[in-house]
Tab-separated table of C-alpha atoms in Angstrom:
chain	number	residue	atom	x	y	z
A	181	GLY	CA	90.635	115.783	94.911
A	182	ASN	CA	91.323	119.223	96.515
A	183	SER	CA	87.762	119.657	98.380
A	184	GLN	CA	88.021	119.943	102.118
A	185	MET	CA	85.493	116.847	101.842
A	186	GLY	CA	87.428	114.945	104.670
A	187	ALA	CA	87.438	111.386	102.858
A	188	THR	CA	90.043	109.889	105.143
A	189	ILE	CA	88.166	110.822	108.253
A	190	VAL	CA	84.608	109.590	106.960
A	191	ASP	CA	85.993	106.561	105.592
A	192	ALA	CA	87.677	105.475	108.796
A	193	LEU	CA	85.233	106.391	111.298
A	194	ASP	CA	83.898	102.983	111.831
A	195	THR	CA	87.419	101.397	111.786
A	196	LEU	CA	87.912	103.519	115.132
A	197	TYR	CA	84.586	102.754	116.536
A	198	ILE	CA	85.234	98.945	116.296
A	199	MET	CA	88.993	99.102	117.638
A	200	GLY	CA	87.801	100.717	120.813
A	201	LEU	CA	89.396	104.209	119.605
A	202	HIS	CA	86.716	106.310	121.039
A	203	ASP	CA	88.183	109.346	121.756
A	204	GLU	CA	89.695	109.612	118.059
A	205	PHE	CA	86.198	108.264	116.787
A	206	ARG	CA	84.307	111.555	118.732
A	207	GLU	CA	87.381	114.146	117.302
A	208	GLY	CA	85.985	112.669	113.698
A	209	GLN	CA	82.682	113.184	114.890
A	210	GLU	CA	83.175	116.505	115.733
A	211	TRP	CA	84.778	117.644	112.358
A	212	ILE	CA	82.120	116.043	110.506
A	213	ASP	CA	79.635	117.716	112.893
A	214	LYS	CA	81.437	121.311	111.896
A	215	ASN	CA	83.175	120.971	108.823
A	216	LEU	CA	81.673	118.530	106.589
A	217	GLU	CA	79.828	120.370	103.634
A	218	PHE	CA	78.357	119.155	100.304
A	219	SER	CA	77.061	122.090	98.637
A	220	VAL	CA	81.169	121.975	97.218
A	221	ASN	CA	81.694	122.821	93.327
A	222	SER	CA	83.093	119.945	92.699
A	223	GLU	CA	82.923	116.743	90.588
A	224	VAL	CA	82.834	113.550	92.310
A	225	SER	CA	82.132	109.992	91.339
A	226	VAL	CA	78.877	109.119	92.109
A	227	PHE	CA	80.510	105.571	93.067
A	228	GLU	CA	82.934	106.443	95.182
A	229	VAL	CA	80.842	109.258	97.357
A	230	ASN	CA	78.606	106.219	97.807
A	231	ILE	CA	80.667	103.709	98.995
A	232	ARG	CA	82.906	105.731	101.098
A	233	PHE	CA	81.144	108.301	102.065
A	234	ILE	CA	77.270	107.488	102.553
A	235	GLY	CA	78.363	103.735	103.170
A	236	GLY	CA	81.204	105.100	105.856
A	237	LEU	CA	78.567	107.358	107.361
A	238	LEU	CA	75.500	104.954	107.780
A	239	ALA	CA	78.013	102.540	109.456
A	240	ALA	CA	78.930	104.891	111.743
A	241	TYR	CA	75.479	106.051	112.552
A	242	TYR	CA	74.790	102.380	113.074
A	243	LEU	CA	77.651	101.596	115.207
A	244	SER	CA	77.257	104.554	117.479
A	245	GLY	CA	73.620	106.193	117.325
A	246	GLN	CA	75.026	109.256	116.820
A	247	GLU	CA	72.142	111.393	114.441
A	248	VAL	CA	74.430	113.630	112.969
A	249	PHE	CA	76.045	110.878	110.664
A	250	LYS	CA	72.519	109.682	109.313
A	251	ILE	CA	71.337	113.591	108.492
A	252	LYS	CA	75.129	114.199	106.846
A	253	ALA	CA	74.197	110.418	105.187
A	254	VAL	CA	70.819	111.968	103.893
A	255	GLN	CA	71.967	115.120	102.612
A	256	LEU	CA	74.716	113.766	100.808
A	257	ALA	CA	72.411	111.419	99.259
A	258	GLY	CA	70.427	114.037	98.032
A	259	LYS	CA	73.013	115.873	96.496
A	260	LEU	CA	73.458	112.540	94.064
A	261	LEU	CA	70.292	111.938	93.322
A	262	PRO	CA	70.669	114.269	90.134
A	263	ALA	CA	72.993	111.922	88.593
A	264	PHE	CA	69.801	109.954	87.752
A	265	ASN	CA	68.196	111.930	85.253
A	266	THR	CA	69.194	110.177	82.028
A	267	PRO	CA	66.900	108.733	79.479
A	268	THR	CA	67.385	105.675	80.891
A	269	GLY	CA	67.643	105.911	84.872
A	270	ILE	CA	70.915	104.700	84.481
A	271	PRO	CA	73.616	107.107	86.542
A	272	TRP	CA	75.969	109.347	85.425
A	273	ALA	CA	79.583	108.060	86.700
A	274	MET	CA	80.072	112.005	87.968
A	275	VAL	CA	77.831	114.562	89.217
A	276	ASN	CA	78.858	118.055	90.338
A	277	LEU	CA	77.543	118.291	93.776
A	278	LYS	CA	76.490	122.131	93.352
A	279	SER	CA	75.011	121.978	89.941
A	280	GLY	CA	73.827	118.727	89.976
A	281	VAL	CA	75.149	118.373	86.303
A	282	GLY	CA	76.308	114.755	85.564
A	283	ARG	CA	78.634	113.192	82.993
A	284	ASN	CA	80.624	110.044	81.796
A	285	TRP	CA	84.228	109.393	82.089
A	286	GLY	CA	85.313	110.077	78.682
A	287	TRP	CA	87.654	106.807	78.404
A	288	ALA	CA	84.309	104.441	79.067
A	289	SER	CA	83.181	102.866	75.956
A	290	ALA	CA	81.070	105.740	73.829
A	291	GLY	CA	80.161	107.682	76.869
A	292	SER	CA	79.026	104.593	78.901
A	293	SER	CA	78.025	104.066	82.512
A	294	ILE	CA	79.898	101.425	84.397
A	295	LEU	CA	78.682	98.068	85.606
A	296	ALA	CA	80.743	98.127	88.623
A	297	GLU	CA	79.428	101.658	89.296
A	298	PHE	CA	75.736	102.035	88.908
A	299	GLY	CA	75.700	98.468	90.302
A	300	THR	CA	76.994	99.358	93.805
A	301	LEU	CA	74.581	101.650	95.160
A	302	HIS	CA	71.611	98.862	96.277
A	303	MET	CA	73.049	98.500	100.166
A	304	GLU	CA	73.280	101.986	101.347
A	305	PHE	CA	70.281	103.074	99.155
A	306	VAL	CA	68.097	101.069	100.554
A	307	HIS	CA	69.100	101.498	103.862
A	308	LEU	CA	68.630	105.347	103.387
A	309	SER	CA	65.259	104.447	102.251
A	310	TYR	CA	64.670	102.119	105.282
A	311	LEU	CA	66.108	105.360	107.783
A	312	THR	CA	64.127	107.882	106.383
A	313	GLY	CA	60.718	106.406	105.368
A	314	ASP	CA	61.131	108.100	101.654
A	315	PRO	CA	61.178	104.874	98.969
A	316	VAL	CA	63.196	106.908	96.668
A	317	TYR	CA	66.536	105.942	97.269
A	318	TYR	CA	64.991	102.347	97.126
A	319	ASN	CA	63.011	103.182	93.656
A	320	LYS	CA	66.141	104.111	91.668
A	321	VAL	CA	68.183	101.183	92.362
A	322	MET	CA	65.015	98.529	92.141
A	323	HIS	CA	65.007	100.651	88.470
A	324	ILE	CA	68.573	99.615	87.640
A	325	ARG	CA	67.913	96.039	88.631
A	326	LYS	CA	64.734	95.615	86.780
A	327	LEU	CA	66.834	97.381	83.595
A	328	LEU	CA	69.321	94.788	83.676
A	329	GLN	CA	66.926	91.914	84.241
A	330	LYS	CA	65.226	92.553	80.868
A	331	MET	CA	68.322	93.118	78.674
A	332	ASP	CA	70.155	90.088	76.920
A	333	ARG	CA	73.370	89.094	78.113
A	334	PRO	CA	76.235	87.723	75.803
A	335	ASN	CA	76.815	83.905	77.431
A	336	GLY	CA	75.133	84.842	80.690
A	337	LEU	CA	77.902	87.691	81.519
A	338	TYR	CA	77.392	91.001	82.183
A	339	PRO	CA	79.466	93.569	79.610
A	340	ASN	CA	81.071	95.922	81.962
A	341	TYR	CA	79.850	99.338	80.175
A	342	LEU	CA	76.141	100.319	79.403
A	343	ASN	CA	75.243	103.497	77.812
A	344	PRO	CA	72.739	105.681	79.857
A	345	ARG	CA	71.205	107.118	76.950
A	346	THR	CA	70.299	104.054	75.073
A	347	GLY	CA	70.336	101.429	77.388
A	348	ARG	CA	72.437	99.540	75.426
A	349	TRP	CA	75.688	97.599	76.389
A	350	GLY	CA	78.729	98.850	75.289
A	351	GLN	CA	81.882	97.005	74.422
A	352	HIS	CA	81.640	93.244	75.273
A	353	HIS	CA	83.959	93.175	77.536
A	354	THR	CA	83.345	91.461	80.872
A	355	SER	CA	85.306	91.256	84.289
A	356	VAL	CA	85.207	90.371	87.963
A	357	GLY	CA	88.159	92.488	88.495
A	358	GLY	CA	87.798	96.489	88.282
A	359	LEU	CA	84.767	97.944	86.387
A	360	GLY	CA	82.533	94.836	87.077
A	361	ASP	CA	83.376	93.903	90.635
A	362	SER	CA	81.105	94.679	93.437
A	363	PHE	CA	78.243	94.604	91.021
A	364	TYR	CA	78.231	90.785	91.615
A	365	GLU	CA	78.970	91.409	95.262
A	366	TYR	CA	76.112	93.432	95.759
A	367	LEU	CA	73.826	90.916	93.883
A	368	LEU	CA	74.517	88.638	96.446
A	369	LYS	CA	74.553	91.182	99.602
A	370	ALA	CA	71.324	92.301	98.864
A	371	TRP	CA	69.776	88.902	99.628
A	372	LEU	CA	71.998	88.537	102.667
A	373	MET	CA	70.972	92.407	103.890
A	374	SER	CA	67.556	91.361	102.944
A	375	ASP	CA	67.550	88.758	105.894
A	376	LYS	CA	67.546	86.293	102.428
A	377	MET	CA	64.266	87.678	101.327
A	378	ASP	CA	65.313	89.042	98.531
A	379	MET	CA	65.096	86.038	96.203
A	380	GLU	CA	65.341	87.909	92.853
A	381	ALA	CA	68.947	89.239	93.860
A	382	ARG	CA	69.703	85.640	94.800
A	383	LYS	CA	68.765	84.552	91.741
A	384	MET	CA	70.527	86.917	89.371
A	385	TYR	CA	73.818	86.231	91.777
A	386	ASP	CA	73.709	82.293	90.995
A	387	ASP	CA	72.767	82.898	87.362
A	388	ALA	CA	75.866	85.275	87.058
A	389	ILE	CA	78.152	83.217	88.660
A	390	GLU	CA	77.444	80.078	86.997
A	391	ALA	CA	78.227	81.955	83.862
A	392	ILE	CA	81.628	83.464	85.710
A	393	GLU	CA	82.800	79.883	86.450
A	394	LYS	CA	81.644	78.451	82.961
A	395	HIS	CA	83.423	81.219	80.642
A	396	LEU	CA	85.956	82.974	83.176
A	397	ILE	CA	87.508	80.805	85.894
A	398	ARG	CA	90.099	78.595	84.585
A	399	LYS	CA	93.177	77.033	85.851
A	400	SER	CA	96.734	77.029	85.009
A	401	ASN	CA	99.100	74.963	84.058
A	402	GLY	CA	100.693	75.053	87.251
A	403	GLY	CA	97.341	74.008	88.783
A	404	LEU	CA	96.605	77.923	90.119
A	405	THR	CA	92.914	78.871	90.048
A	406	PHE	CA	91.999	82.234	88.419
A	407	ILE	CA	89.387	84.269	87.113
A	408	GLY	CA	90.567	85.659	83.735
A	409	GLU	CA	88.363	88.653	81.774
A	410	TRP	CA	86.442	88.166	78.646
A	411	LYS	CA	87.652	90.656	75.853
A	412	ASN	CA	86.912	91.176	71.964
A	413	GLY	CA	85.375	87.582	72.049
A	414	HIS	CA	88.438	85.564	73.993
A	415	LEU	CA	89.747	85.248	77.339
A	416	GLU	CA	92.768	87.042	78.771
A	417	ARG	CA	94.569	84.912	81.435
A	418	LYS	CA	95.249	87.768	83.779
A	419	MET	CA	93.371	88.432	87.222
A	420	GLY	CA	93.458	91.851	89.089
A	421	HIS	CA	94.525	92.300	92.680
A	422	LEU	CA	90.223	93.501	92.768
A	423	THR	CA	89.719	90.435	91.524
A	424	CYS	CA	90.916	88.834	94.892
A	425	PHE	CA	88.059	89.903	96.504
A	426	ALA	CA	85.939	87.000	94.887
A	427	GLY	CA	87.309	84.158	96.644
A	428	GLY	CA	85.434	85.938	100.171
A	429	MET	CA	82.229	86.287	97.894
A	430	PHE	CA	82.285	82.790	96.823
A	431	ALA	CA	82.437	81.487	100.445
A	432	LEU	CA	80.054	84.087	101.563
A	433	GLY	CA	77.509	83.019	99.380
A	434	ALA	CA	78.229	79.162	99.338
A	435	ASP	CA	75.339	78.607	102.305
A	436	GLY	CA	71.872	79.247	100.093
A	437	SER	CA	73.747	78.024	96.799
A	438	ARG	CA	71.696	76.085	94.069
A	439	ASP	CA	71.846	72.242	93.818
A	440	ASP	CA	73.872	71.809	97.306
A	441	LYS	CA	77.030	73.445	95.802
A	442	ALA	CA	77.972	74.958	99.502
A	443	GLY	CA	81.106	72.614	99.371
A	444	HIS	CA	81.975	73.418	96.278
A	445	TYR	CA	81.757	77.115	96.274
A	446	LEU	CA	84.286	77.014	99.531
A	447	GLN	CA	86.565	75.178	97.916
A	448	LEU	CA	86.492	77.576	95.154
A	449	GLY	CA	86.874	80.516	97.346
A	450	ALA	CA	89.946	79.079	99.254
A	451	GLU	CA	91.706	78.207	95.301
A	452	ILE	CA	91.174	81.948	94.575
A	453	ALA	CA	92.363	82.880	97.985
A	454	HIS	CA	95.490	80.648	97.432
A	455	THR	CA	96.560	82.028	93.679
A	456	CYS	CA	96.247	85.383	95.882
A	457	HIS	CA	98.551	84.178	98.356
A	458	GLU	CA	100.682	83.052	95.850
A	459	SER	CA	100.918	86.555	93.955
A	460	TYR	CA	102.060	87.729	96.915
A	461	ASP	CA	104.678	85.286	98.002
A	462	ARG	CA	106.102	85.261	94.572
A	463	THR	CA	107.204	89.144	94.889
A	464	THR	CA	110.198	90.461	96.673
A	465	LEU	CA	108.672	92.312	99.359
A	466	LYS	CA	105.651	89.985	100.187
A	467	LEU	CA	103.011	92.059	98.521
A	468	GLY	CA	100.858	91.769	96.255
A	469	PRO	CA	101.130	93.250	92.321
A	470	GLU	CA	98.047	95.252	90.854
A	471	ALA	CA	97.413	92.799	88.044
A	472	PHE	CA	99.195	89.245	87.315
A	473	LYS	CA	99.411	86.850	84.614
A	474	PHE	CA	98.907	83.040	83.686
A	475	ASP	CA	100.788	82.726	80.584
A	476	GLY	CA	103.543	80.141	79.175
A	477	GLY	CA	106.104	79.844	81.958
A	478	VAL	CA	104.479	83.011	84.082
A	479	GLU	CA	102.131	82.705	86.857
A	480	ALA	CA	100.555	84.593	89.400
A	481	VAL	CA	103.330	87.412	88.458
A	482	ALA	CA	103.502	90.802	87.169
A	483	VAL	CA	104.750	91.273	83.307
A	484	ARG	CA	104.310	94.720	82.745
A	485	GLN	CA	106.184	97.421	84.903
A	486	ASN	CA	102.620	99.662	85.203
A	487	GLU	CA	100.916	96.458	86.917
A	488	LYS	CA	103.593	95.865	89.670
A	489	TYR	CA	102.717	98.505	92.004
A	490	TYR	CA	100.767	97.932	95.204
A	491	ILE	CA	98.565	100.708	96.654
A	492	LEU	CA	97.812	99.788	100.288
A	493	ARG	CA	94.422	97.501	98.455
A	494	PRO	CA	92.748	95.421	101.005
A	495	GLU	CA	91.197	92.589	98.599
A	496	VAL	CA	93.408	89.944	99.038
A	497	ILE	CA	92.801	90.265	102.870
A	498	GLU	CA	89.171	90.695	102.792
A	499	THR	CA	89.435	87.194	101.116
A	500	TYR	CA	91.620	85.556	104.200
A	501	TRP	CA	88.738	87.263	106.431
A	502	TYR	CA	85.801	85.936	104.988
A	503	MET	CA	87.691	82.183	104.868
A	504	TRP	CA	88.925	82.335	108.062
A	505	ARG	CA	85.464	83.113	109.364
A	506	PHE	CA	84.011	80.612	107.455
A	507	THR	CA	86.527	77.633	107.952
A	508	HIS	CA	88.680	78.629	111.234
A	509	ASP	CA	91.725	77.025	108.943
A	510	PRO	CA	94.853	79.181	110.501
A	511	LYS	CA	96.872	79.319	107.439
A	512	TYR	CA	94.490	82.597	107.334
A	513	ARG	CA	95.802	83.950	110.279
A	514	GLN	CA	99.427	83.188	109.088
A	515	TRP	CA	98.819	84.735	105.359
A	516	GLY	CA	97.595	87.970	106.906
A	517	TRP	CA	100.301	87.932	109.235
A	518	GLU	CA	102.682	87.784	106.333
A	519	ALA	CA	100.976	90.874	104.995
A	520	THR	CA	100.597	92.683	107.983
A	521	GLN	CA	104.534	92.572	108.362
A	522	ALA	CA	104.974	93.712	104.895
A	523	ILE	CA	102.988	96.430	104.863
A	524	ASP	CA	104.570	97.597	108.038
A	525	LYS	CA	108.069	96.996	106.745
A	526	TYR	CA	108.064	98.661	103.172
A	527	CYS	CA	104.716	101.091	103.113
A	528	ARG	CA	105.205	102.672	106.787
A	529	VAL	CA	106.474	106.273	106.154
A	530	SER	CA	106.979	109.023	108.801
A	531	GLY	CA	103.233	110.329	107.831
A	532	GLY	CA	101.361	107.010	107.773
A	533	PHE	CA	101.567	104.690	104.953
A	534	SER	CA	102.499	104.814	100.974
A	535	GLY	CA	101.814	102.711	98.227
A	536	VAL	CA	104.964	101.240	96.508
A	537	LYS	CA	105.463	101.482	92.463
A	538	ASP	CA	107.283	97.972	92.354
A	539	VAL	CA	106.756	94.654	94.581
A	540	TYR	CA	109.222	93.014	92.943
A	541	SER	CA	112.488	95.296	93.595
A	542	SER	CA	114.118	95.249	96.865
A	543	SER	CA	114.680	99.006	97.027
A	544	PRO	CA	110.662	100.079	96.459
A	545	THR	CA	109.926	103.863	95.361
A	546	TYR	CA	106.891	105.202	97.283
A	547	ASP	CA	103.869	107.018	95.235
A	548	ASP	CA	103.288	109.035	98.181
A	549	VAL	CA	99.560	108.396	98.331
A	550	GLN	CA	97.329	106.541	101.234
A	551	GLN	CA	94.094	105.859	100.220
A	552	SER	CA	91.056	106.058	102.251
A	553	PHE	CA	90.697	102.608	101.848
A	554	PHE	CA	93.675	101.708	103.638
A	555	LEU	CA	92.095	102.965	106.722
A	556	ALA	CA	88.568	102.039	106.180
A	557	GLU	CA	89.334	98.062	104.373
A	558	THR	CA	92.758	96.673	104.643
A	559	LEU	CA	93.377	97.705	108.644
A	560	LYS	CA	89.680	97.005	109.312
A	561	TYR	CA	89.934	93.488	107.812
A	562	LEU	CA	93.077	92.854	109.371
A	563	TYR	CA	92.040	93.542	112.927
A	564	LEU	CA	88.813	91.486	111.992
A	565	LEU	CA	90.608	88.632	110.948
A	566	PHE	CA	92.984	88.274	114.534
A	567	SER	CA	89.767	89.033	116.342
A	568	ASN	CA	86.937	86.805	117.444
A	569	ASP	CA	83.844	85.659	115.590
A	570	ASP	CA	81.772	87.819	117.707
A	571	LEU	CA	82.737	91.421	116.704
A	572	LEU	CA	80.561	91.668	113.985
A	573	PRO	CA	79.054	88.534	113.126
A	574	LEU	CA	77.921	88.085	109.533
A	575	ASP	CA	74.410	86.817	110.660
A	576	ASN	CA	73.801	90.617	111.980
A	577	TRP	CA	75.864	92.780	109.622
A	578	VAL	CA	76.659	92.945	105.834
A	579	PHE	CA	79.741	94.976	104.746
A	580	ASN	CA	79.275	97.509	101.698
A	581	THR	CA	82.388	96.943	99.097
A	582	GLU	CA	84.534	99.537	100.989
A	583	ALA	CA	84.263	97.139	104.240
A	584	HIS	CA	81.377	99.570	105.731
A	585	PRO	CA	79.396	96.914	108.025
A	586	LEU	CA	75.247	97.673	107.959
A	587	PRO	CA	73.047	95.694	109.552
A	588	VAL	CA	70.638	93.115	108.043
A	589	LEU	CA	67.157	94.092	107.878
A	590	HIS	CA	64.858	91.922	109.487
A	591	LEU	CA	61.406	93.200	107.919
A	592	ALA	CA	58.236	91.528	107.094
A	593	ASN	CA	58.161	93.337	103.526
A	594	THR	CA	60.140	95.648	101.645
A	595	THR	CA	57.935	98.426	102.063
A	596	LEU	CA	60.880	99.536	103.961
A	597	SER	CA	58.905	101.276	106.783
A	598	GLY	CA	61.340	103.076	108.623
A	599	ASN	CA	60.745	101.186	111.596
A	600	PRO	CA	63.943	100.960	113.941
A	601	ALA	CA	62.412	98.190	116.176
A	602	TYR	CA	64.717	95.634	114.565
A	603	ARG	CA	67.867	97.216	116.193
């Protein structure tokens, strides 16, 4: 918002470091040291601040070893804790950093919290407890998990809305795109981050994707595999750009999957990657729309004007990178290069990069916004796609949903003693 919190600086730090741009990294560090303040009278999204700021600061700390990043991450986490003061312990969506007052989005089903928001705190909060030795962060996210485990799930699916006052589901709408997406990602990544010790997280992930495959994944008439959304008792044959991250997730979770289905999930990841590439390829600009349909004669194409925009999103490229790491099929680099050229040609402006309002128009108009995730994710995933596998190997690093790498914690137990010896 209009606060002086420097989201772009914080979100881009680890990208600078990974790319070897150390002078720029030091400038960012200096700005953070002198100017990054959290006691602002400003209402922020708990989820966005967690994944961009806390994730960004933790990754910068682990990569560079500079204490200032750890100190700032812990300070900020303290400002988010009041959001958990609800009758159920499910946090509010927003919190005022100064007053600690929390509330939910007005549009979310009857005052509900959102699955992807309260379900995308686990990685960062476990690392906060690990680094500080204070179990409060770990306990907050484990409480959320325990509560979810106890609840009935319609068709084995997690609805996107949960009321933090009553502990009941809101409307039964399920999505692997916006509102749901990163919850599933964090179940898998909790297991990976724990050095594959957190079997509870792995089981929740396996159960969830079995239900997703049964109820949400379909093949179009033209043979494209897509992930629809469950709404009002039926499947909407529409897929969002955000949902395209799932190809990479299926590939990442293939190893260790149930019933020796690793090959099946790698194949599923490849099919999702192909569908998402088609959503790019079927546009004028070769950039993907925000959402695309699989209805009648229309496949992998946006129908409504308000779904034709591209805001520099990373999810398709993220999936290309994971598929490249696991298969080394050169088409993923080819597809990434196509996207790179299109972004450079149609999104570059004098002051940086801008989103475009219609990817089907040969003379696109700009939205005049450079999202911080463009630097944190889109450019980082492209850089990694063309780098060697020994840069941030997946055996040692797990990327948060904003592409901030956090190390695997080799702990004999989950007491999180704060012992840095594993590094």
